Coordinates of C-alpha atoms and ligand atoms in Angstrom, one line a residue:
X1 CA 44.2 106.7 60.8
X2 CA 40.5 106.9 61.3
X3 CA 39.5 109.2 63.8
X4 CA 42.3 111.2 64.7
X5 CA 39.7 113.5 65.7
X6 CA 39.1 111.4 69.4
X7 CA 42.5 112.6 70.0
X8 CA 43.1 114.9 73.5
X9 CA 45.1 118.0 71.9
X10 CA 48.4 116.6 74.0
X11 CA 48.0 113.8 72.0
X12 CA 47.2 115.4 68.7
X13 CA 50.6 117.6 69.2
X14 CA 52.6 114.4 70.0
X15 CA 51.4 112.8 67.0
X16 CA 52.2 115.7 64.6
X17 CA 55.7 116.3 66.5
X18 CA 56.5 112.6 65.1
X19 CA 55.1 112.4 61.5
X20 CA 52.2 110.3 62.5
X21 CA 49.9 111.9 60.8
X22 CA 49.9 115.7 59.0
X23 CA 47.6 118.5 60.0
X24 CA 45.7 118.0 57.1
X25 CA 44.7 114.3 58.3
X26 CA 44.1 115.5 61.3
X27 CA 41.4 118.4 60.4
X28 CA 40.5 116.1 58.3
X29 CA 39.0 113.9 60.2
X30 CA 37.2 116.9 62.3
X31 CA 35.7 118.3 59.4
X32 CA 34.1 114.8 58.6
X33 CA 33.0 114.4 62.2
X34 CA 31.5 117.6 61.1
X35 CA 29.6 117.0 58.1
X36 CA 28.3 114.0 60.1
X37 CA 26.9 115.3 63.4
X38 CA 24.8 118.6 61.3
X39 CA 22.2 117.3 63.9
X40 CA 23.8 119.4 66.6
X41 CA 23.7 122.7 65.2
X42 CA 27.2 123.7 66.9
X43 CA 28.4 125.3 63.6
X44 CA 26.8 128.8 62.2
X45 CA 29.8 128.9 60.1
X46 CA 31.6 125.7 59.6
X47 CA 34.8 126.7 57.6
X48 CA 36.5 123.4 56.6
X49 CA 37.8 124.7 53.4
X50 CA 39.9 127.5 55.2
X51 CA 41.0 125.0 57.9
X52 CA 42.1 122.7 55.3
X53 CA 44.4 125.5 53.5
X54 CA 45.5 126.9 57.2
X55 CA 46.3 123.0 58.0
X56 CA 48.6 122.5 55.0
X57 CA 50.3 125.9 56.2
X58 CA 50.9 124.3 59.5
X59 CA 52.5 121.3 57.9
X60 CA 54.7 123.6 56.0
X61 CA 55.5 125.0 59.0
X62 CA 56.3 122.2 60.8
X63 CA 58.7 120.7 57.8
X64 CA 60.4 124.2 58.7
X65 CA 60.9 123.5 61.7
X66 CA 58.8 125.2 63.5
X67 CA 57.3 123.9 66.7
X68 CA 54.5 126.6 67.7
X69 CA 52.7 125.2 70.7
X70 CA 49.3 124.4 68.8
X71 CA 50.5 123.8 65.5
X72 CA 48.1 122.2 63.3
X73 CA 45.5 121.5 66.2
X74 CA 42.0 121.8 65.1
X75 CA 39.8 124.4 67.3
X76 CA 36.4 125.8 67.3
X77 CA 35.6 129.6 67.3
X78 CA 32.8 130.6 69.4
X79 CA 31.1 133.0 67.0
X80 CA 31.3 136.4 68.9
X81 CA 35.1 136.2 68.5
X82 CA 35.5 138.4 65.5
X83 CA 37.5 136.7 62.6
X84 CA 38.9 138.7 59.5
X85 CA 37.2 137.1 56.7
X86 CA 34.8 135.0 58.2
X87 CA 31.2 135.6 59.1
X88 CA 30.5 136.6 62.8
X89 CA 27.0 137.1 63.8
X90 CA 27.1 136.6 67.7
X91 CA 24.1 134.2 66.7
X92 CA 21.9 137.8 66.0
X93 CA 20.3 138.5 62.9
X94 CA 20.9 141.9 63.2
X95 CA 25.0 140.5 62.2
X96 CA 24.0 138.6 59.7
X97 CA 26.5 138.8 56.6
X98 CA 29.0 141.0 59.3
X99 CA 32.4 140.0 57.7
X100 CA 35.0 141.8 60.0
X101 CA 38.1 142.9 58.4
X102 CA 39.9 142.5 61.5
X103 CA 41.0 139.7 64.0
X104 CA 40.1 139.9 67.9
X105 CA 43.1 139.4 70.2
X106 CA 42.4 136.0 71.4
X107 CA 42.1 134.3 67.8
X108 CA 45.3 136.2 66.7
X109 CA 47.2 135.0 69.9
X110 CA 46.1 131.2 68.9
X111 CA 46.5 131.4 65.0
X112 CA 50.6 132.6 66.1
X113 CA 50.5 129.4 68.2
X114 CA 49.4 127.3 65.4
X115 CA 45.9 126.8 65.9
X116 CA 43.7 125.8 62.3
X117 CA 40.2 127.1 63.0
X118 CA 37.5 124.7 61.6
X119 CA 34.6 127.3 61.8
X120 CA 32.4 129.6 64.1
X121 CA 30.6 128.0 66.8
X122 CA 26.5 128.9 67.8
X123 CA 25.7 130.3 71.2
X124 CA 22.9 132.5 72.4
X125 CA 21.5 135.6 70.7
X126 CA 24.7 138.0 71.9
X127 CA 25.9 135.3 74.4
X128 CA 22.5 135.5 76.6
X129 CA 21.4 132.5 78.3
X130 CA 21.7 129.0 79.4
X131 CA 20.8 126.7 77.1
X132 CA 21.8 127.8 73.7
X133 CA 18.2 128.3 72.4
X134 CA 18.0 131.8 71.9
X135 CA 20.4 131.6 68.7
X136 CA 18.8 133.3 65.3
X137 CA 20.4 130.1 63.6
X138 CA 19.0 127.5 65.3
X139 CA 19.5 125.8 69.0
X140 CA 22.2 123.5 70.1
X141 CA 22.0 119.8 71.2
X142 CA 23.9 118.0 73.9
X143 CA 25.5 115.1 72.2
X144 CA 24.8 113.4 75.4
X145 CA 21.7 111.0 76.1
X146 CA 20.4 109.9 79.4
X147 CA 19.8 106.6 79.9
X148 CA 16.2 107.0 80.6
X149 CA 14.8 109.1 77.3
X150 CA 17.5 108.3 74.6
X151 CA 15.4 110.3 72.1
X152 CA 14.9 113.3 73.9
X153 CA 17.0 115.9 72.8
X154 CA 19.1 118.4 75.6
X155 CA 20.5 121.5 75.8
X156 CA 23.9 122.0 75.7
X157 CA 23.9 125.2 78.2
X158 CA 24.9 128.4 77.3
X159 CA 25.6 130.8 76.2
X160 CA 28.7 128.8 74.6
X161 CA 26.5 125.6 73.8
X162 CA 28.2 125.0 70.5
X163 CA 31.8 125.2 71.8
X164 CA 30.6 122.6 74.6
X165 CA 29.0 120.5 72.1
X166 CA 31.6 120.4 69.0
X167 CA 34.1 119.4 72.0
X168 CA 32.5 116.5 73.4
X169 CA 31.3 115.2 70.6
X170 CA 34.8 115.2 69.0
X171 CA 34.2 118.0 66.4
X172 CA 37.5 119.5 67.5
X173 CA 40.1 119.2 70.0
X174 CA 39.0 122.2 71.7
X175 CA 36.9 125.1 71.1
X176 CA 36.9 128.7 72.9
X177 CA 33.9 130.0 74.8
X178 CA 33.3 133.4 76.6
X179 CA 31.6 133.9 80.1
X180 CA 30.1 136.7 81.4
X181 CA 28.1 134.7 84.1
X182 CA 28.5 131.1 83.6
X183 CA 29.0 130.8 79.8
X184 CA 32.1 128.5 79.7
X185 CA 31.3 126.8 83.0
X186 CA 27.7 125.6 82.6
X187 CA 27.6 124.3 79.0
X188 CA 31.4 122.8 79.9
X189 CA 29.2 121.0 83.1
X190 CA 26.4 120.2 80.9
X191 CA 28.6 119.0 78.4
X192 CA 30.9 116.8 80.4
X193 CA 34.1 119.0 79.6
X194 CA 36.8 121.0 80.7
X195 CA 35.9 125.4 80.9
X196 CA 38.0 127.8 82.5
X197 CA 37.1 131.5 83.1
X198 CA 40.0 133.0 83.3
X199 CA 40.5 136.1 85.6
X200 CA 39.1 139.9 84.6
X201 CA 41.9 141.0 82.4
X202 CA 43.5 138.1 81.5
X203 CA 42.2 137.6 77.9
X204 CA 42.0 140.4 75.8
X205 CA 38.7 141.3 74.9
X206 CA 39.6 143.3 71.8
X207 CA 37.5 142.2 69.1
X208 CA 34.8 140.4 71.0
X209 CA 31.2 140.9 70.6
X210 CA 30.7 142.8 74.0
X211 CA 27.7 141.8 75.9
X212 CA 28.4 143.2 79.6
X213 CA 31.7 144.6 79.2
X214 CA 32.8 144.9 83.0
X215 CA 32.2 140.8 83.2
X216 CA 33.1 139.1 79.6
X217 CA 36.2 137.2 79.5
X218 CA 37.1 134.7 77.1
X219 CA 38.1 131.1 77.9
X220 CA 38.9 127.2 77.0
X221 CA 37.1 124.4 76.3
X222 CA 38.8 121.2 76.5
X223 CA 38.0 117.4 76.7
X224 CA 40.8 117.6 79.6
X225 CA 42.7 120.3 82.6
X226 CA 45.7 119.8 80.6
X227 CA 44.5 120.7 77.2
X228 CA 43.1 123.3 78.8
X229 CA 46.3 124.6 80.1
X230 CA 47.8 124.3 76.1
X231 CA 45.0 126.1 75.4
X232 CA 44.7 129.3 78.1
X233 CA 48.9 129.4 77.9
X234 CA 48.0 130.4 74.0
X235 CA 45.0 132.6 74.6
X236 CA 45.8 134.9 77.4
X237 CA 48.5 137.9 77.4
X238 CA 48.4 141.5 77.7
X239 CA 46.9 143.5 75.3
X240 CA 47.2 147.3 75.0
X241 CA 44.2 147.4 72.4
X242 CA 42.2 146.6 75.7
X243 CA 42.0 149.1 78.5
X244 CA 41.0 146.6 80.9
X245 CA 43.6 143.6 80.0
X246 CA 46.0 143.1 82.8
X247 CA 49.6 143.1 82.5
X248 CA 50.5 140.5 85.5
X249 CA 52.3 137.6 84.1
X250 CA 50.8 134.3 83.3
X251 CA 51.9 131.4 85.5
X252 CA 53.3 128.0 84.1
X253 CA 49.8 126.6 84.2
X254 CA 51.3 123.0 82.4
X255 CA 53.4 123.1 85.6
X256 CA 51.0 123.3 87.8
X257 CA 48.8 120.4 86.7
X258 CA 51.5 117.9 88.8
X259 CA 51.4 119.9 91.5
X260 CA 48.5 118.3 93.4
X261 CA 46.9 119.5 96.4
X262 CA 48.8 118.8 99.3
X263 CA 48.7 121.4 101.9
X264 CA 46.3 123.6 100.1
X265 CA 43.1 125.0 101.6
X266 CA 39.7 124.6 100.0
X267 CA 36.5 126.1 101.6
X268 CA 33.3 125.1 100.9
X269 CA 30.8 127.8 101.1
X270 CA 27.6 127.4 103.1
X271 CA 25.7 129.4 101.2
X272 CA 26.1 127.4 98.3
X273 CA 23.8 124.3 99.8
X274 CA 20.7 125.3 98.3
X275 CA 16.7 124.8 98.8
X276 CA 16.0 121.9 96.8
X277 CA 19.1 121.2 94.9
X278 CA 18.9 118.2 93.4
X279 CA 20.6 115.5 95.6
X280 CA 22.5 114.3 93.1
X281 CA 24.5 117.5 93.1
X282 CA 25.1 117.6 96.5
X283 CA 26.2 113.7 96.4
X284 CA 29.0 114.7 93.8
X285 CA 29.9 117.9 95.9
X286 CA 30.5 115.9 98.7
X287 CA 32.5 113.4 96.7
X288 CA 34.9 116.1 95.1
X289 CA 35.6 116.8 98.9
X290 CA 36.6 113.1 99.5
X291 CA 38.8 113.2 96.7
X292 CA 40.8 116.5 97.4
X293 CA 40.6 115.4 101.1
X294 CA 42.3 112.2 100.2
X295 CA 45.0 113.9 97.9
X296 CA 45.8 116.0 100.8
X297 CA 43.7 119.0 100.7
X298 CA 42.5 120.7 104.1
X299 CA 38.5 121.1 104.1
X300 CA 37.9 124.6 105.6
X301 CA 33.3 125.5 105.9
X302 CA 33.9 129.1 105.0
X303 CA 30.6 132.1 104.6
X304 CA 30.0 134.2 101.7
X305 CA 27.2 135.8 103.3
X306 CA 26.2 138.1 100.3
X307 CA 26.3 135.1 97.6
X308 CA 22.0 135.4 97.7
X309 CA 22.5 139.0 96.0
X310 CA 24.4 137.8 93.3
X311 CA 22.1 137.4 91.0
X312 CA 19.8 140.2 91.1
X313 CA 22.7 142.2 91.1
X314 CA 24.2 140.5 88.0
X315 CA 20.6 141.0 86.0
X316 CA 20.9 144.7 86.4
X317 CA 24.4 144.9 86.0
X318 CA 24.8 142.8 82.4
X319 CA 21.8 144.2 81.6
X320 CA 22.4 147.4 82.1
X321 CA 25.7 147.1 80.3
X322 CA 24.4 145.5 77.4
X323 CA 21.8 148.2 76.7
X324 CA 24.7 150.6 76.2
X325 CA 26.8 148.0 74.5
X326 CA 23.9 147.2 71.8
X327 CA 23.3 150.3 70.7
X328 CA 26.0 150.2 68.2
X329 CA 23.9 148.2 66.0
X330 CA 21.4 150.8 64.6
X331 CA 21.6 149.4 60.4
X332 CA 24.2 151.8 60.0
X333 CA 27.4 150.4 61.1
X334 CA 27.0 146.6 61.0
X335 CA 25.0 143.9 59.2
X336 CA 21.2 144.2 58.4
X337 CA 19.2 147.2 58.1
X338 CA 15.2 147.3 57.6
X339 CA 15.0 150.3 55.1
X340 CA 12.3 153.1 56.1
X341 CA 11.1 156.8 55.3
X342 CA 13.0 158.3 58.3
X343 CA 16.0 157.8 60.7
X344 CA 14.4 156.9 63.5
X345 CA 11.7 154.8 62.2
X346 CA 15.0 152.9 60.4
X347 CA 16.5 152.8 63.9
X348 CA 13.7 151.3 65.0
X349 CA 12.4 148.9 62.4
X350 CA 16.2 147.2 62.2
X351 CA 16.2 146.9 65.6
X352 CA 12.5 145.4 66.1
X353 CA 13.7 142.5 63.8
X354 CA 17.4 142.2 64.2
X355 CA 17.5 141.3 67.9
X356 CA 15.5 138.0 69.2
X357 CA 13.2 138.3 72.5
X358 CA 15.7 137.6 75.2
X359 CA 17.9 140.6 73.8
X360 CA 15.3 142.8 73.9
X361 CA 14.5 141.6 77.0
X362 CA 17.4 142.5 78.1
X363 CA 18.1 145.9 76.4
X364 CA 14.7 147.0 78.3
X365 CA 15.6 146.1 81.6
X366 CA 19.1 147.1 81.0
X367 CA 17.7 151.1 80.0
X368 CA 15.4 151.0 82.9
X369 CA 17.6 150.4 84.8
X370 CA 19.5 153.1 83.9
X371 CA 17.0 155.6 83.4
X372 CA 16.8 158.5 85.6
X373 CA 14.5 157.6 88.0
X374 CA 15.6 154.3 89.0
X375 CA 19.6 154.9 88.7
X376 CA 20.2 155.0 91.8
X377 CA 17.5 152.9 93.4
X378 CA 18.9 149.7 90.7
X379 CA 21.8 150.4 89.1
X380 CA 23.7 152.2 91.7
X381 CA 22.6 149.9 95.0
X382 CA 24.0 146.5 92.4
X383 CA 27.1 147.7 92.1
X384 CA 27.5 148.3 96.0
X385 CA 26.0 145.0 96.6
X386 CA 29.2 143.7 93.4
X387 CA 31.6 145.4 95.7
X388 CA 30.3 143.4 98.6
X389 CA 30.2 140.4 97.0
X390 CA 34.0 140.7 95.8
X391 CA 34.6 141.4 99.8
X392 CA 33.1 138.4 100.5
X393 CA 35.4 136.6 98.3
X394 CA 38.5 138.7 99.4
X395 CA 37.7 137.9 102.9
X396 CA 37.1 134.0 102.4
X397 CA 41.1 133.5 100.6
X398 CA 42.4 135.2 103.5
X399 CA 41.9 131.8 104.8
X400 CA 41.6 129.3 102.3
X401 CA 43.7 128.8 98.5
X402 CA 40.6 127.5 96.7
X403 CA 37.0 127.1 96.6
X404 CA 34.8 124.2 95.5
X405 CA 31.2 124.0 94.8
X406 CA 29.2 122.8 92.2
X407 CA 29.4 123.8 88.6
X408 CA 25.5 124.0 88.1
X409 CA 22.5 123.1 90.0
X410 CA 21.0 120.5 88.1
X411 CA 22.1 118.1 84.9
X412 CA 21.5 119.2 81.1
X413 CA 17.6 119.6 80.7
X414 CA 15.4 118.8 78.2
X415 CA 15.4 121.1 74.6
X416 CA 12.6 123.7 75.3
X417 CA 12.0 122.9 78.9
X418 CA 12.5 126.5 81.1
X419 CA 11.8 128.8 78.1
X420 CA 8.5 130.3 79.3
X421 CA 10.1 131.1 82.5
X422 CA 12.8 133.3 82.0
X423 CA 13.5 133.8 85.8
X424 CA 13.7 129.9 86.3
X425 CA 16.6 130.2 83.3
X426 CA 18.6 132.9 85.5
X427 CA 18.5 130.4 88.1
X428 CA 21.1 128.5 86.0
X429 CA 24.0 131.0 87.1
X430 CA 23.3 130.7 90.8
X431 CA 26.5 129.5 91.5
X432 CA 29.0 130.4 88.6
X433 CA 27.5 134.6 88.5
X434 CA 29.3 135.5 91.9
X435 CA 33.1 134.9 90.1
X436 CA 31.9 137.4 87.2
X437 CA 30.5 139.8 90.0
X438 CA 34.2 139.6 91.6
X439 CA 36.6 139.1 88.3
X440 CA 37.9 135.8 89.9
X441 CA 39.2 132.9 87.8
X442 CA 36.7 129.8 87.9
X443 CA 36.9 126.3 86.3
X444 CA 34.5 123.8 85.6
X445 CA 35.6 120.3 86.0
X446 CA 33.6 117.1 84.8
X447 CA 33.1 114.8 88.3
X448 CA 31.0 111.9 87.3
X449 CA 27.7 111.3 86.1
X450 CA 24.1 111.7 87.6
X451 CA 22.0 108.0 87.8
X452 CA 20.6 109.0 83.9
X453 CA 23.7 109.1 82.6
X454 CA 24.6 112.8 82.4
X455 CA 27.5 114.2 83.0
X456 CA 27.7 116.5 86.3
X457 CA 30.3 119.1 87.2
X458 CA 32.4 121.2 90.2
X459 CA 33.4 124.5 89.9
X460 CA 36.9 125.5 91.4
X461 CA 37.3 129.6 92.4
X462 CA 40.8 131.3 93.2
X463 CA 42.1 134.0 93.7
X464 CA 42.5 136.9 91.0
X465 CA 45.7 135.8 88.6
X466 CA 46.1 132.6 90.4
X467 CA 44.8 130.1 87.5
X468 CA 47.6 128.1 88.6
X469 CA 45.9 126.5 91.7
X470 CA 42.5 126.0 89.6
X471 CA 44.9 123.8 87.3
X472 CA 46.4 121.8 90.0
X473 CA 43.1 121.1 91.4
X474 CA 41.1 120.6 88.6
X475 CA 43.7 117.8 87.6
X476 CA 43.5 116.2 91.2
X477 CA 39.4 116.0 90.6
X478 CA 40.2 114.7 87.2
X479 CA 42.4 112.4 88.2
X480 CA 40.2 110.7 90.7
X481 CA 36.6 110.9 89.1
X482 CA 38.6 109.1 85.9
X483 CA 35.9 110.6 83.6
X484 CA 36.9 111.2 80.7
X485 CA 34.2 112.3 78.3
X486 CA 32.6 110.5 76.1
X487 CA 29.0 111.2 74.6
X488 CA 27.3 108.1 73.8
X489 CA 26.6 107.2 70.1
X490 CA 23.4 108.3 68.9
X491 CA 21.7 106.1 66.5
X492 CA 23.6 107.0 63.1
X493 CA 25.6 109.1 64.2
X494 CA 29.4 109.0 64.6
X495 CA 30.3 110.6 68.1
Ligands
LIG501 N1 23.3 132.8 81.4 C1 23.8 134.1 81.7 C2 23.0 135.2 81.0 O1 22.1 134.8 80.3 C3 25.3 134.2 81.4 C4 25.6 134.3 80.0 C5 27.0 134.4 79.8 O2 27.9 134.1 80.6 N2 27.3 135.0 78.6 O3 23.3 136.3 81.1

């Protein structure tokens, strides 16, 4: 009964639906994994007491017959997802000892299904950056090793490193992430898992930290497509508490995973072959081709001639968003406050020490941006060169179904490596930013491994409210790369 944790969450429900084991075993064994891999600082707020209690519910549950589609499967909680009762910092000071007395969308939608939440995952500072290194409570560490430099330590990406990390190293069956440029797709890449973005709308974003508010959407982590599926089936929905959550219908994404890829259209961009990519990327881009080629996929070279503009525009346009968004937290509504003689100087002493470099990075390019002076000449001209960038896109699935490129432009990198450089960290988006820019669905996909033994991953892109084909893709790449994720042991440790 060891190890029920290694379980896919298809399996996991199997084994419940047949009395193999409870709930409880099953958490169980994910909050030991827990306890035992501390080294990768995925947790801020590990809950296993709760998820024990909320397991045994799900037995009772389950004894009454109920059959809810996640019931008694252990997840993790990316810790900008507001959770009633439970500590949610966005991995800021400034939130520290934040204990909302509400629930955000998402998390209700998967606690209906069933889901037992084993804690809040770390990420960046307010979900900015790559590499999970900006959090107030510590960075994240790749379970993963390459071959070459077993003791080196490696990010996870970002900004959902923990979710990526607690997944693949079997901390739970699946974890949820949010991505406002390549949150859920480069740490799921880097991490040698399964992350979907859905499409703008589809996730409710009520009760979610908002960073750029025109670009966050929640999403999946899985070890698998298919869990993944489980997983987005639960999350997404309509949701009048959010203005901009769409009411179109989710397809039968579990469905579509034995659909394959016959007849379908995939372009690859040209714009996407880079200066220096690292020929390791382009050798797996080429073989995701092969593969879908072979399963009966049509190969169209397509253009996206604006894709160079993504992301300057994107770094004006989160920026920009998040300076209005983070002015909420002033020391009079939320968590800390640095106590002073006046008002302003309060304002202004909580806010010197509550938010890390990065976010204030961002908060003053985000207001100068915006200020009057430079509106138009910055703020303004991005959100032409956005509406451009979605033309692209709209142009390009005139002709094809699907698009495949690489999730990231290099492997996981070394803990520490980039930070100086902020601009050389950007460059991480390059090619997961354009989907935000154009609210189109995007999955990353584990496709093999790079000669150090790291995991490297392809990004599919459809069209707006068709996940489905992402699913029936992603499981053809699956299928064929016959990677299935698995971090090697560190010394000691129990991944
Ligand atoms: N790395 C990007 C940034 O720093 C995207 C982060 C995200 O998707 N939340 O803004």
């Amino acid at each position: 009964m060891t190890e029920l944790n290694r379980l896919s969450i298809a399996a996991a429900r199997d084994g419940l639906a047949k009395g193999d084991f409870s709930a409880r075993e099953l958490t169980q064994s994910c909050a030991d994994a827990m306890a035992a891999r501390g080294d990768l600082g995925a947790f801020i707020t590990p809950t296993p007491e709760r998820a024990l209690e909320a397991a045994d519910q799900a037995d009772a549950r389950r004894k009454s017959g109920d059959d809810a589609p996640l019931l008694g499967i252990p997840l993790g909680i990316k810790d900008l997802f507001c959770t009633e009762g439970v500590q949610t910092t966005a991995a800021s000071k400034i939130l520290q000892g934040f204990i909302p007395t509400y629930e955000s969308s998402v998390t209700t939608n998967l606690l209906r299904d069933g889901a037992v939440f084993m804690g809040k995952l770390n990420l960046d500072e307010f979900a900015m950056g790559s590499s999970n290194t900006t959090s107030f409570y510590g960075n994240v560490v790749n379970p993963w090793q390459s071959t070459s430099k077993p003791d080196m330590e490696l990010v996870p990406g970002g900004s959902s490193g923990g979710s990526a990390s607690a997944v693949a190293a079997r901390l739970c069956l699946g974890a949820t992430g949010t991505d406002t440029g390549g949150s859920i797709r480069q740490p799921a890449a880097f991490c040698g898992i399964t992350g979907l973005k859905p499409t703008y709308g589809r996730c409710s974003r009520w009760g979610i930290v908002a960073f750029a508010s025109s670009l966050d959407q929640a999403g999946p982590f899985s070890r698998n497509v298919a869990d993944n599926a489980l997983m987005m089936q639960a999350m997404a929905g309509f949701d009048p508490k959010d203005s901009t959550s769409a009411d179109v219908p989710l397809q039968d994404l579990s469905a579509a995973l034995t659909r394959g890829v016959g007849g379908m259209k995939i372009g690859i961009p040209a714009e996407y072959v880079l200066d220096g990519m690292d020929p390791e990327v382009v050798t797996i881009w080429q073989q995701g081709q092969d593969w879908l080629r072979a399963a009966g996929a049509e190969l169209v070279d397509i253009s996206l001639p604006h894709t160079k503009y993504a992301l300057p525009a994107y770094y004006i346009i989160a920026p920009a968003e998040a300076s209005s968004n983070l002015a909420r937290y002033d020391g009079v509504r939320y968590g800390k406050r640095v106590e002073a003689e006046s008002l302003d100087e309060m304002y202004a002493l909580t806010r010197a020490e509550g938010f890390g470099e990065e976010v204030q990075r961002r908060i003053m390019i985000g207001t100068y941006v915006l200020s009057a002076g430079y509106y138009d000449a910055y703020y303004l001209k991005a959100q032409r060169v956005r509406r451009l960038i979605r033309n692209d896109f709209d142009t390009a699935f005139e002709n094809v179904d699907a698009i495949l490129t690489p999730a990231t432009p290099s492997a996981a990198f070394p803990v520490g490596r980039k930070v100086d450089d902020p601009v050389t960290n950007f460059l991480n988006d390059v090619f997961t930013v354009p989907a935000n820019l154009a609210g189109l669905p995007g999955m990353a996909v584990p496709a093999g491994m790079n000669g150090d033994g790291l995991p490297l991953g392809l990004q599919l892109l459809a069209r707006p409210f068709d996940e489905a084909t992402l699913y029936a893709a992603g499981q053809v790449l699956e299928d064929a790369a016959g990677f299935i994720a698995n971090p090697p042991r560190r010394a000691g440790g129990v991944s």
